[in-house]
Amino acid sequence: MCVLRARKRRRSVMARVAEKFLKWQFQLTK
């Protein structure tokens, strides 16, 4: 359970970072 929880947490963090990066890139291109 603990491992699964950590994995899920890590996945959400990665997704958040990816979204931030995409937003930053979009602003840069704009």
PDB file of C-alpha atoms in Angstrom:
ATOM      1  CA  MET A   1       0.000   0.000   0.000  1.00  0.00           C
ATOM      2  CA  CYS A   2       2.746   2.427   0.949  1.00  0.00           C
ATOM      3  CA  VAL A   3       4.658   1.744  -2.274  1.00  0.00           C
ATOM      4  CA  LEU A   4       1.534   2.189  -4.385  1.00  0.00           C
ATOM      5  CA  ARG A   5       0.786   5.440  -2.624  1.00  0.00           C
ATOM      6  CA  ALA A   6       4.298   6.743  -3.248  1.00  0.00           C
ATOM      7  CA  ARG A   7       4.090   5.760  -6.909  1.00  0.00           C
ATOM      8  CA  LYS A   8       0.791   7.551  -7.337  1.00  0.00           C
ATOM      9  CA  ARG A   9       2.200  10.616  -5.614  1.00  0.00           C
ATOM     10  CA  ARG A  10       5.294  10.585  -7.816  1.00  0.00           C
ATOM     11  CA  ARG A  11       3.147  10.258 -10.926  1.00  0.00           C
ATOM     12  CA  SER A  12       1.013  13.263  -9.965  1.00  0.00           C
ATOM     13  CA  VAL A  13       4.128  15.329  -9.285  1.00  0.00           C
ATOM     14  CA  MET A  14       5.588  14.428 -12.685  1.00  0.00           C
ATOM     15  CA  ALA A  15       2.322  15.343 -14.376  1.00  0.00           C
ATOM     16  CA  ARG A  16       2.285  18.685 -12.575  1.00  0.00           C
ATOM     17  CA  VAL A  17       5.861  19.453 -13.648  1.00  0.00           C
ATOM     18  CA  ALA A  18       5.051  18.484 -17.227  1.00  0.00           C
ATOM     19  CA  GLU A  19       2.044  20.801 -17.238  1.00  0.00           C
ATOM     20  CA  LYS A  20       4.142  23.666 -15.883  1.00  0.00           C
ATOM     21  CA  PHE A  21       6.821  23.053 -18.501  1.00  0.00           C
ATOM     22  CA  LEU A  22       4.223  22.974 -21.291  1.00  0.00           C
ATOM     23  CA  LYS A  23       2.709  26.243 -20.078  1.00  0.00           C
ATOM     24  CA  TRP A  24       6.150  27.857 -19.912  1.00  0.00           C
ATOM     25  CA  GLN A  25       7.006  26.673 -23.424  1.00  0.00           C
ATOM     26  CA  PHE A  26       3.687  27.951 -24.743  1.00  0.00           C
ATOM     27  CA  GLN A  27       4.343  31.400 -23.257  1.00  0.00           C
ATOM     28  CA  LEU A  28       7.858  31.420 -24.702  1.00  0.00           C
ATOM     29  CA  THR A  29       6.612  30.556 -28.191  1.00  0.00           C
ATOM     30  CA  LYS A  30       3.843  33.130 -27.886  1.00  0.00           C
TER      31      LYS A  30
END
